[in-house]
Coordinates of C-alpha atoms in Angstrom, one line a residue:
X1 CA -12.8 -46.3 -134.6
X2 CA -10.2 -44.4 -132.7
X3 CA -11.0 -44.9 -129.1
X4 CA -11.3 -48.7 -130.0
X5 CA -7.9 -48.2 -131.3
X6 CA -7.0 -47.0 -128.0
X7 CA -8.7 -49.9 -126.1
X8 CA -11.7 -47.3 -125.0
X9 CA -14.8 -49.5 -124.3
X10 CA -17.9 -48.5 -126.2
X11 CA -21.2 -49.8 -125.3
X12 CA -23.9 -48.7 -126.9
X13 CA -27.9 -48.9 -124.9
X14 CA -30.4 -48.0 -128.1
X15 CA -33.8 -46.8 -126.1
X16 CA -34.9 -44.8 -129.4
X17 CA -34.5 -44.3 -133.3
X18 CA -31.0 -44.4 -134.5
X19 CA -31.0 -43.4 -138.1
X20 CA -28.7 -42.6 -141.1
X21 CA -25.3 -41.6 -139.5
X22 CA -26.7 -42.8 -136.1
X23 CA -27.1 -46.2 -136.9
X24 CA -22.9 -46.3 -137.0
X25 CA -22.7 -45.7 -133.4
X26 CA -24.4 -48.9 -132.3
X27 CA -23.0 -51.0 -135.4
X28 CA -19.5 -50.0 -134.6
X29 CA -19.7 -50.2 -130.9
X30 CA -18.4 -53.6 -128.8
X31 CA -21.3 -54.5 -127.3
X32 CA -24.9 -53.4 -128.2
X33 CA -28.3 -53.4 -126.2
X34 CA -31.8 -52.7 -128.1
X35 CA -35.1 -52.6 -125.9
X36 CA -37.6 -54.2 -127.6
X37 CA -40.6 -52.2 -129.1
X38 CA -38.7 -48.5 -129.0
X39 CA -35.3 -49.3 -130.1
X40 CA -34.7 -49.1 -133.9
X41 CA -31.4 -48.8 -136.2
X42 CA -31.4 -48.7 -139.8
X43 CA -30.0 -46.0 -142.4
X44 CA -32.9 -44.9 -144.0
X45 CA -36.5 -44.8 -142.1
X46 CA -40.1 -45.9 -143.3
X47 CA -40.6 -42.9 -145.8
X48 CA -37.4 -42.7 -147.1
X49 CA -37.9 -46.6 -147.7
X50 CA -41.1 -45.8 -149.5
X51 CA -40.3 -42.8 -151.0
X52 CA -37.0 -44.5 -152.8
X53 CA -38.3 -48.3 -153.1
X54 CA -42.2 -48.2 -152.9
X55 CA -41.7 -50.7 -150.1
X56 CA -44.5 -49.9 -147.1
X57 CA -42.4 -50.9 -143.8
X58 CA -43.0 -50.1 -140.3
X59 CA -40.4 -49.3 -138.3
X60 CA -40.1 -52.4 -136.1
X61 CA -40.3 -54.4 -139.5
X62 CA -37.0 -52.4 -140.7
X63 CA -34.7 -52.3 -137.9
X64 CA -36.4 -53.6 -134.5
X65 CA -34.7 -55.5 -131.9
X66 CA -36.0 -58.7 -134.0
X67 CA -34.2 -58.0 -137.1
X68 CA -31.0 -57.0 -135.2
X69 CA -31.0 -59.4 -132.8
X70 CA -31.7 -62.6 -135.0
X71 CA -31.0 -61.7 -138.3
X72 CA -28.6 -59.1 -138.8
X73 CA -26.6 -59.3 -136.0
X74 CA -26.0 -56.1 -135.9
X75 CA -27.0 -56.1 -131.6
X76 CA -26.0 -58.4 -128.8
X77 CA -28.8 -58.0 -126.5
X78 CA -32.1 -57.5 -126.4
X79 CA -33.6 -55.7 -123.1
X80 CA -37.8 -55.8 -122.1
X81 CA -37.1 -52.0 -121.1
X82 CA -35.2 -49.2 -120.4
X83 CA -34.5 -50.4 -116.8
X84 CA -33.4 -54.1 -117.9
X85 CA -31.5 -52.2 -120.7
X86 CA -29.3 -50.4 -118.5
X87 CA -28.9 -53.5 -116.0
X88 CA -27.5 -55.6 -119.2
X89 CA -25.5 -52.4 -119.5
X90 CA -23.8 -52.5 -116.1
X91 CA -23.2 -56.7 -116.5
X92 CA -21.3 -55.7 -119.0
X93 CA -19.0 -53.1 -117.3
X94 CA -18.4 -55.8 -115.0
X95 CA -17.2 -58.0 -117.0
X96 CA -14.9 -55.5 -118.8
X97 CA -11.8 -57.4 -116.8
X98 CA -10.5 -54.1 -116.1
X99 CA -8.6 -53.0 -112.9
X100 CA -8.2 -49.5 -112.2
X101 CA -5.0 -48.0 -111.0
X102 CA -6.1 -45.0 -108.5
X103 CA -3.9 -42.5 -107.7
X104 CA -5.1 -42.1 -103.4
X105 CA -4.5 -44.5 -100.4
X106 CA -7.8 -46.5 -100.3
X107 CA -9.2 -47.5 -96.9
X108 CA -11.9 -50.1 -95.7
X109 CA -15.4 -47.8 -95.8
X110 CA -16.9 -46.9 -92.5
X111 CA -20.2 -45.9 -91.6
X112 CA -21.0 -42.4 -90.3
X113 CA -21.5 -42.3 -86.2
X114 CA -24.8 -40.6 -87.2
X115 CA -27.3 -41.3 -89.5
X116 CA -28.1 -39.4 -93.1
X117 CA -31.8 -38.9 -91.8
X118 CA -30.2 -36.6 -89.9
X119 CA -29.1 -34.1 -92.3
X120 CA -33.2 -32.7 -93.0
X121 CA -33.0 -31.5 -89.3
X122 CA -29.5 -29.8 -89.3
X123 CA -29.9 -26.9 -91.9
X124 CA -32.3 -24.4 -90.5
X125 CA -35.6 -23.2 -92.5
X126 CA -34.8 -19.5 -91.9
X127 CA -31.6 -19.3 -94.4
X128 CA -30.3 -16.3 -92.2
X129 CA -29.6 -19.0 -88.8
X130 CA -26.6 -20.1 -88.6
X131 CA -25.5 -24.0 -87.9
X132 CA -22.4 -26.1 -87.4
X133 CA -21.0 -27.7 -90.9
X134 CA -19.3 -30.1 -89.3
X135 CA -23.0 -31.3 -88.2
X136 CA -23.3 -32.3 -92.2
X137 CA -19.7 -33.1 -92.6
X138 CA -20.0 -35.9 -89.6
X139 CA -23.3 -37.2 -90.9
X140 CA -21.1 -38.4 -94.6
X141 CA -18.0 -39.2 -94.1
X142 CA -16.3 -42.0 -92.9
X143 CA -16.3 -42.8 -89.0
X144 CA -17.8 -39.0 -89.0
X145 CA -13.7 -38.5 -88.7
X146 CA -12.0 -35.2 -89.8
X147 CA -9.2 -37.0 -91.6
X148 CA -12.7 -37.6 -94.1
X149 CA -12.9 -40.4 -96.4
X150 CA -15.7 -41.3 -97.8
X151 CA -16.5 -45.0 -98.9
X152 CA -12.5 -45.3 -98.3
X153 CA -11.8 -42.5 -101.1
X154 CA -9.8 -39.6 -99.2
X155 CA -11.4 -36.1 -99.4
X156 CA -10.0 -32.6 -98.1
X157 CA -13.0 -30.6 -97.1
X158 CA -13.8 -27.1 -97.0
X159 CA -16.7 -25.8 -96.1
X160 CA -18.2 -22.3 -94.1
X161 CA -20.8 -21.0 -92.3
X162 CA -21.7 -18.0 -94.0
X163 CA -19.3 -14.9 -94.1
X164 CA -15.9 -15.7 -95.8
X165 CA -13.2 -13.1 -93.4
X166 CA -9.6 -12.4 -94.1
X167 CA -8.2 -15.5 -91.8
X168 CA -11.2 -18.2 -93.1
X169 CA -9.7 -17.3 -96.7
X170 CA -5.9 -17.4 -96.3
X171 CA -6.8 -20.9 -94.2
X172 CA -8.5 -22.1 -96.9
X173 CA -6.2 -21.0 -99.4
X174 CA -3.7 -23.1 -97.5
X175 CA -6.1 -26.1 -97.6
X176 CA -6.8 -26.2 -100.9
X177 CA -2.6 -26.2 -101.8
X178 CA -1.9 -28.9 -99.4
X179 CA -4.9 -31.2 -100.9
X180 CA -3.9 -30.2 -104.3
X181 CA -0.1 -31.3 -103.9
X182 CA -1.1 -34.1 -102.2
X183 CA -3.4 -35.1 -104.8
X184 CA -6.1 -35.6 -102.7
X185 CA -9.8 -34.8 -103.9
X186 CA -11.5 -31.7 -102.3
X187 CA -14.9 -31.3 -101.6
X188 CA -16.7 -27.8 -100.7
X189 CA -19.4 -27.7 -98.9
X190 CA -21.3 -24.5 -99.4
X191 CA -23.4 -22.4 -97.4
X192 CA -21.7 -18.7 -98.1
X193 CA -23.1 -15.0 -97.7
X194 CA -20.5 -13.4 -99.6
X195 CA -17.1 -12.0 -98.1
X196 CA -17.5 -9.9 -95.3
X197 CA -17.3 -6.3 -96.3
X198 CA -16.9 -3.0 -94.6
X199 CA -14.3 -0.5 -94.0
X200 CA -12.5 -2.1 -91.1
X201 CA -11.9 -5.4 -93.2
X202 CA -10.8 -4.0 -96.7
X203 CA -8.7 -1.3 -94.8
X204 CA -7.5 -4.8 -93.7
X205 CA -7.0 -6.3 -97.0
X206 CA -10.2 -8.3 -97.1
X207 CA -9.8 -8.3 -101.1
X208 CA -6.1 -9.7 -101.3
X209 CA -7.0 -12.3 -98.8
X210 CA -10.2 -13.5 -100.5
X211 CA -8.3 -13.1 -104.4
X212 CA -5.5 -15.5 -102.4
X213 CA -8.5 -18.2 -101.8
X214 CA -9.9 -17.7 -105.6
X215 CA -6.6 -17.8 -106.8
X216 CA -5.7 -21.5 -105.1
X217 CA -8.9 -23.2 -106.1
X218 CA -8.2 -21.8 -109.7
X219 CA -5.3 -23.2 -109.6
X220 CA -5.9 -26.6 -108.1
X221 CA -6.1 -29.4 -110.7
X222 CA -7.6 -32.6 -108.4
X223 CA -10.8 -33.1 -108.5
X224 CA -13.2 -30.8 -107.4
X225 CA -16.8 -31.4 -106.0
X226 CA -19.4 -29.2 -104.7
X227 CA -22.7 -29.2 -102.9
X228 CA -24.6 -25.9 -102.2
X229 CA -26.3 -26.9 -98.6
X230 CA -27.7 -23.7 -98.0
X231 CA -27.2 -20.0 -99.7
X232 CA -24.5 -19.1 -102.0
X233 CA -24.4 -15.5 -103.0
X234 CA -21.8 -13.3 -104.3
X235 CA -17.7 -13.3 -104.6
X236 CA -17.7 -16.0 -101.9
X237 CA -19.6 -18.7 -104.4
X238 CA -16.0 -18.1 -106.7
X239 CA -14.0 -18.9 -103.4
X240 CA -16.2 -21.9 -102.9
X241 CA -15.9 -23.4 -105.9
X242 CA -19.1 -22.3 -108.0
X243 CA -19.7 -23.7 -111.5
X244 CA -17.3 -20.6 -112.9
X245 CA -14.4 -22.6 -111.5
X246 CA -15.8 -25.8 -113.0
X247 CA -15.7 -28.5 -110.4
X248 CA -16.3 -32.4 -111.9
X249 CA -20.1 -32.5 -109.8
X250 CA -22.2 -29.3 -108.5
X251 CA -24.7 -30.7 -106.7
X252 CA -27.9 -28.6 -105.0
X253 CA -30.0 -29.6 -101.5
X254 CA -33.7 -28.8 -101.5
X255 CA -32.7 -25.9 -98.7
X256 CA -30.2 -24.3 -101.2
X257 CA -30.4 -20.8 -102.8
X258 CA -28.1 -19.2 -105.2
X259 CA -28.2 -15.6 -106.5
X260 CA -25.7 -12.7 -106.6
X261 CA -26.9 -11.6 -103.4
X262 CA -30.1 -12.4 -100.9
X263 CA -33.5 -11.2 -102.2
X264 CA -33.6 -8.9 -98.9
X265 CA -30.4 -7.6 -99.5
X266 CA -30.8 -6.8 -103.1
X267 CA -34.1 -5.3 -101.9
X268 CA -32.5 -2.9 -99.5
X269 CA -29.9 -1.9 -102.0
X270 CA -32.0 -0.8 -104.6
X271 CA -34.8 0.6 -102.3
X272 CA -31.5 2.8 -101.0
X273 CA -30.8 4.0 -104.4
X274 CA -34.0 4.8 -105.6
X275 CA -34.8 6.7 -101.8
X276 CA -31.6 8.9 -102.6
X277 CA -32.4 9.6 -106.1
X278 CA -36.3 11.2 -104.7
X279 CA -34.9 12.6 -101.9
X280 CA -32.2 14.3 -104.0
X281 CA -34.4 16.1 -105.5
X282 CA -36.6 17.0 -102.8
X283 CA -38.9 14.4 -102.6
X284 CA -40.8 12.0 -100.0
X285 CA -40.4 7.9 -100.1
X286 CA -42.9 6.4 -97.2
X287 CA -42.6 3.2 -96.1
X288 CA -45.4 1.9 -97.3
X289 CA -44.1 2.9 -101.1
X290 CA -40.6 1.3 -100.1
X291 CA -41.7 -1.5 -99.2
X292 CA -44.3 -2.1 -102.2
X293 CA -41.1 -1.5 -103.9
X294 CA -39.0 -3.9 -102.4
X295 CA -41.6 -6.9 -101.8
X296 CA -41.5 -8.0 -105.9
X297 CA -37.5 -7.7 -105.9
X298 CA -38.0 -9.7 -103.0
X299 CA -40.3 -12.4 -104.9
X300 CA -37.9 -12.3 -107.9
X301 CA -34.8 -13.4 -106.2
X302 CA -36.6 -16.6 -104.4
X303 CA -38.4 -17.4 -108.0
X304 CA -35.0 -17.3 -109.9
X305 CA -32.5 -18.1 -106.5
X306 CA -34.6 -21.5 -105.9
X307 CA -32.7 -24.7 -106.6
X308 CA -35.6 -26.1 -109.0
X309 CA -34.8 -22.6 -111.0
X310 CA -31.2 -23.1 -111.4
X311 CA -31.5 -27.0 -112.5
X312 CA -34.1 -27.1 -114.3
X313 CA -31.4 -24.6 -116.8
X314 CA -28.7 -27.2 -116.2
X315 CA -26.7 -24.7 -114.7
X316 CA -25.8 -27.8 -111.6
X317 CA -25.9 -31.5 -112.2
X318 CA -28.8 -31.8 -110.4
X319 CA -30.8 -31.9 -106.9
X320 CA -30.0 -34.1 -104.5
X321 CA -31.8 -35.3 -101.3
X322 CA -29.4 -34.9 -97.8
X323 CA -29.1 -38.3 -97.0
X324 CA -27.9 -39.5 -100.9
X325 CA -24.8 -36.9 -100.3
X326 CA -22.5 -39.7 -99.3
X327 CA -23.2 -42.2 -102.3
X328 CA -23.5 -39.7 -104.8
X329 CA -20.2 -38.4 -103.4
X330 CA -18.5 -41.6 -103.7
X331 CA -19.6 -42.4 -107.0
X332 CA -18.3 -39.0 -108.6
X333 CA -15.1 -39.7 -106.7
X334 CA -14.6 -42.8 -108.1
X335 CA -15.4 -41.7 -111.5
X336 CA -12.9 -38.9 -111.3
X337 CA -10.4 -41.3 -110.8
X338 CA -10.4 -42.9 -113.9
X339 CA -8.2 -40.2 -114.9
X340 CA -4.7 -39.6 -113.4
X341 CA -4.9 -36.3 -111.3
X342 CA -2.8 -33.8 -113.2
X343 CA -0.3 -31.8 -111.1
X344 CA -1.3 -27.8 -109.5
X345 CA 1.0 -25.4 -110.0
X346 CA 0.7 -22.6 -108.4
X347 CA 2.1 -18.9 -108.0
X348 CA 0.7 -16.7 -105.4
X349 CA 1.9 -13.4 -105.3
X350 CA 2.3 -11.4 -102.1
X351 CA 2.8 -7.6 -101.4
X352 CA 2.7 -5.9 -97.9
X353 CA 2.5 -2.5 -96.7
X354 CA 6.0 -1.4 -95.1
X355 CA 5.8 2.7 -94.8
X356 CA 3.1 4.9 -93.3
X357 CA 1.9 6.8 -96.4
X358 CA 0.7 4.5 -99.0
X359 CA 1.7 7.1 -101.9
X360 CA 3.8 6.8 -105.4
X361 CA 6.5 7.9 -104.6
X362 CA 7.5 6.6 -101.1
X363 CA 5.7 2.7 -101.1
X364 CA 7.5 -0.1 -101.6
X365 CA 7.6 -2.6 -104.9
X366 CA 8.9 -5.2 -103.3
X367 CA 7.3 -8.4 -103.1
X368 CA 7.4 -12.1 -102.7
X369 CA 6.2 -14.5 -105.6
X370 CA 5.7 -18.1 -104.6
X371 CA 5.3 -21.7 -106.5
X372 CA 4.0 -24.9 -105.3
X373 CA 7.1 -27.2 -103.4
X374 CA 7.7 -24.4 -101.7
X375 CA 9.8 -22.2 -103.9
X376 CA 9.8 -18.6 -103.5
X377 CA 12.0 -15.5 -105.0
X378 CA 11.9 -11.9 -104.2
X379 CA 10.6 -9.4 -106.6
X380 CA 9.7 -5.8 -107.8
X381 CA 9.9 -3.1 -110.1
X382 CA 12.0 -2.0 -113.1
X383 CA 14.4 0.7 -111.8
X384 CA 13.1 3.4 -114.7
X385 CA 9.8 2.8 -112.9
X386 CA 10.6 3.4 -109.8
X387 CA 10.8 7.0 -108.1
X388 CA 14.0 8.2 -106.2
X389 CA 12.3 8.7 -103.2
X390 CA 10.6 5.2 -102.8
X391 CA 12.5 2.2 -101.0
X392 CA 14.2 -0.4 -103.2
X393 CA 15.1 -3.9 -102.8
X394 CA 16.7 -5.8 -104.8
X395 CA 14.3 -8.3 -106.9
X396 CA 13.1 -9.3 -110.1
X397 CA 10.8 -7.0 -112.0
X398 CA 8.0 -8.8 -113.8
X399 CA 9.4 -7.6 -117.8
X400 CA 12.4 -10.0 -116.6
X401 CA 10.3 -12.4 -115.5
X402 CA 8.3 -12.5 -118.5
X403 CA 11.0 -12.5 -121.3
X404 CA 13.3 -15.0 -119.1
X405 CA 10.0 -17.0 -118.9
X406 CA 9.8 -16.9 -122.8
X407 CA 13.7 -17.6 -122.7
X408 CA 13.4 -21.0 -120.6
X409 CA 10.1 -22.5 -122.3
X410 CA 12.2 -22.0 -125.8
X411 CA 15.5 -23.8 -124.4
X412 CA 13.9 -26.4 -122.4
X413 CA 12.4 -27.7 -126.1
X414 CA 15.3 -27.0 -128.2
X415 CA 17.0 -29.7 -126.1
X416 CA 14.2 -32.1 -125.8
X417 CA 14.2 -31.8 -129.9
X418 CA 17.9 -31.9 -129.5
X419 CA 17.7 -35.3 -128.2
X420 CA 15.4 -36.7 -130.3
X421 CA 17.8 -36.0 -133.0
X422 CA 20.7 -37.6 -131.3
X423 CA 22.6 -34.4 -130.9
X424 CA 24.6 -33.5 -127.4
X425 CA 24.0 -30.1 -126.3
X426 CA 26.9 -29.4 -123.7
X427 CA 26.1 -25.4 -122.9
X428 CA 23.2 -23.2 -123.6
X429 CA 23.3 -19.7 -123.0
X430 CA 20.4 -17.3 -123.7
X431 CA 20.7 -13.0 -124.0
X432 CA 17.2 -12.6 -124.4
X433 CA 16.1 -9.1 -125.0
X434 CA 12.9 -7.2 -124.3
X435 CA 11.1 -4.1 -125.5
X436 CA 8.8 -2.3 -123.7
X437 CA 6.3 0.1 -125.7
X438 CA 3.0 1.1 -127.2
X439 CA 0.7 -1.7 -129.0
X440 CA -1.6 -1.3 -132.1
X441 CA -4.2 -0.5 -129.4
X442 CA -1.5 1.8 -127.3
X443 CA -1.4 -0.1 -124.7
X444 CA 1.4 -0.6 -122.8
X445 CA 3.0 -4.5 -123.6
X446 CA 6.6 -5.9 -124.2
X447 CA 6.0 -5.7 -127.6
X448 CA 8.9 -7.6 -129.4
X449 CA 11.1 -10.5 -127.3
X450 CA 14.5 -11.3 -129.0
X451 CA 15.6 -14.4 -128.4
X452 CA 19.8 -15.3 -129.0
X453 CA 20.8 -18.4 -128.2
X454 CA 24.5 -19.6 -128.4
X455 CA 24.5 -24.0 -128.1
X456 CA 27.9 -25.5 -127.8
X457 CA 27.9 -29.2 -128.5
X458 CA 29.9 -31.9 -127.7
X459 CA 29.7 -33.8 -131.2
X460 CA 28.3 -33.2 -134.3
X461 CA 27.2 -29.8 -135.1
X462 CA 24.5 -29.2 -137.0
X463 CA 24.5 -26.9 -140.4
X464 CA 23.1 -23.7 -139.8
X465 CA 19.7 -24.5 -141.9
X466 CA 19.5 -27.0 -139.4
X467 CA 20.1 -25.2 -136.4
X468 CA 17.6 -22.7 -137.6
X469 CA 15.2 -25.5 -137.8
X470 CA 15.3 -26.4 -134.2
X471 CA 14.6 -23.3 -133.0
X472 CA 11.4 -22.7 -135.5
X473 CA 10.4 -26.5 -133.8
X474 CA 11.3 -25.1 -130.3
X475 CA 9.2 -21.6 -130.7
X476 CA 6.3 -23.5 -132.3
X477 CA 5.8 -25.8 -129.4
X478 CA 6.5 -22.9 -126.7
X479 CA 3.1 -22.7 -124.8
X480 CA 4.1 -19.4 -123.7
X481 CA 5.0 -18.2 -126.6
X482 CA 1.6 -19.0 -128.2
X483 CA -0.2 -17.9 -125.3
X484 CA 0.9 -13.7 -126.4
X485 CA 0.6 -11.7 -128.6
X486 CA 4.4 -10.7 -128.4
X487 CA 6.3 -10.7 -131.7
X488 CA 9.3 -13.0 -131.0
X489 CA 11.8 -13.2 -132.7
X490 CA 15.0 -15.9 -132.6
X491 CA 18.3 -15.2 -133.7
X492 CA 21.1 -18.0 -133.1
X493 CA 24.6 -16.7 -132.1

């Protein structure tokens, strides 16, 4: 009743039995399609009839597509089947008289240079080759162009060819924010290994560069869509958009395979584990007993890695063939804008090395916190937590940020309830306060915010009961404030 309220269409396609307080979704629906022979509504079924009446009725007798359809009137059509049910279905969509408003630049569609049939030949058998993603990416979008649309809908793509490195991150973290405040769509393309590991690369910060790419796809509120083309094992499947980060479609290809790591991998680490546990204490491993070992944790991780495996738990949206990519793609983009895209924010935070000995007391807190637009603002540590001998800049330590970020939320709805009251608020000055201590756990948190206020206003003033009122409205709709466990407290000056 409420989303016809709010003009929401609701058609309802009855293939099956719709009893009791299922029979309300058809009867209250606009329009109403019953396929004849399988389709029944009514709010009590055959035994219940007989049990309560005596009356001996079969179910097409009670509420079949005949009753419905020429006597109660309780359906609008009647279908032959389930296919000719859901054609009636989409006549009526189309005849909703509804334009919809998207939020892109649409273009004229455009074929690819190169044909879909294509795509079975481009992804190798052997899952450890490597091949050229802009092979697939030309072979679905528009013109097989890098500035990709597809069916006219624009789309920012990212998509690798196995190990994610410190550069191929921070690049795609940059992506992903310039799609995201453009509003444009993004589409991942996945065929990841993991993030490359070793101790040249996280001496080299391999894990603040990859938690930068996480962090930005997070973040990012357009639409998301992925398809797993080939492998997609470890951290990197986070990066890539994996079903944690909930894009809108997660589609597999027949030649995906998705596990925390490969089968031979896992294999290998686990066969090194057990080898240095015998030989530890003084024993022999042949190779013939390591590799009886590994050969079922091989078997395992294609069983359970094996697209049919993951969808057949609904944990993607299903298995696609290669050369449906593009419609599929097209549909789900133009179903995820039915919906206005909602704007990213973002805040990356960045920190970099500037003395030779990485110790407490001589490295530096200072570091660099920036928001989407462009804005940016130095930052660092409370001086109390500093130590004499370490550099200091001059900044703002998180505990400010956080009580001044408790501060703002508060004012910026006292004065949107101000308006709505017809009051004029002329000055607003905050001395927030906040203490630092032990929770009920002991663990260190800012444990109590005070919040003082003093509003000057040009015009009436309102009593204090009043005033006090406000401010219990203002904390109460605070998002930040409800998102800790902070005692605040408000006291108007």
């Amino acid at each position: 009743a409420r989303m016809s309220a709010e003009r929401i269409p609701q058609i309802a396609v009855v293939m099956g039995s719709c009893t009791a307080g299922g029979a309300y979704v058809p009867a209250m629906s606009d329009e109403t399609i019953i396929v004849k022979g399988q389709g029944t509504i009514f709010l009590g079924g055959p035994p219940l009839v007989k049990a309560a009446t005596g009356e001996i009725v079969s179910p097409e007798e009670l509420g079949g597509a005949e009753v419905h359809a020429r006597q109660s009137g309780v359906v609008d059509h009647t279908a032959q089947n389930d296919a000719h049910a859901l054609a009636i279905a989409r006549a009526i969509v189309a005849n909703l008289n509804r334009v919809k408003n998207v939020a892109v630049a649409l273009r004229e569609p455009a074929e690819p240079l190169y044909p879909a049939a294509e795509l079975h030949g481009v992804i190798p058998v052997d899952k450890r080759r490597p091949y050229d993603a802009r092979e697939v990416i030309a072979r679905i979008v528009d013109a097989s162009t890098g500035f990709a649309r597809i069916l006219g809908y624009p789309v920012g793509i990212v998509a690798n060819n196995g190990i994610l490195f410190s550069e191929s991150a921070l690049k795609g973290a940059h992506f992903v924010e310039l799609c995201s405040q453009r509003g444009i769509p993004l589409l991942f393309l996945q065929n990841i290994t993991g993030f490359m590991v070793g101790k040249k690369y996280e001496a080299g910060g391999i894990a603040k560069d990859g938690a930068k790419m996480v962090t930005a796809v997070a973040c990012s509120r357009v639409p998301k869509f992925t398809v797993v083309l080939g492998g997609s094992f470890g951290a990197g499947n986070y990066a890539m958009c994996g079903r944690a980060f909930s894009p809108r479609f997660l589609w597999m290809w027949p030649s995906a395979r998705i596990s925390v790591m490969g089968g031979e991998q896992a294999a290998s680490v686990l066969a090194t584990v057990k080898r240095d546990g015998i030989e530890a204490k003084g024993g022999a491993w042949s190779k013939e007993e390591e590799e009886d070992f590994k050969r079922p944790i091989r078997e395992q991780y294609e069983r359970q890695g094996h697209p049919y495996y993951a969808t057949a738990r609904l944990w993607d949206d299903g298995l696609i063939a290669p050369e449906e990519t593009r419609r599929m793609l097209a549909l789900a983009i133009s179903a995820s804008l039915n919906a206005p895209i909602e704007e990213s924010r973002f805040a990356i935070v960045e920190w970099q090395r500037t003395t030779p000995e990485f110790a407490y007391a001589t490295y530096n807190r200072a570091h660099r916190v920036r928001f989407a637009h462009g804005l940016e603002y130095l930052a660092g540590a409370a001086p109390e937590n500093i130590p004499a001998t370490a550099p200091r800049a001059p900044g703002i330590d998180p505990e400010q940020a956080f009580v001044a970020s408790l501060s703002s939320c508060h004012m910026l709805w006292f004065l949107h309830l101000a308006v709505t009251r017809k009051l004029v608020v002329d000055r607003y000055i905050d001395h927030a306060v906040g203490v630092l201590g032990k929770d009920a756990e002991g663990r260190t948190a800012m444990t109590r915010v005070t919040l003082r206020p003093s509003v000057v206003f040009g015009g009436p003033v309102p009593s204090a009961n009043e005033l006090r009122e406000l401010h219990e409205k203002a904390h109460e709709r605070c998002f930040i404030a409800n998102s800790v466990r902070t005692e605040i407290a408000i006291e108007p000056q």
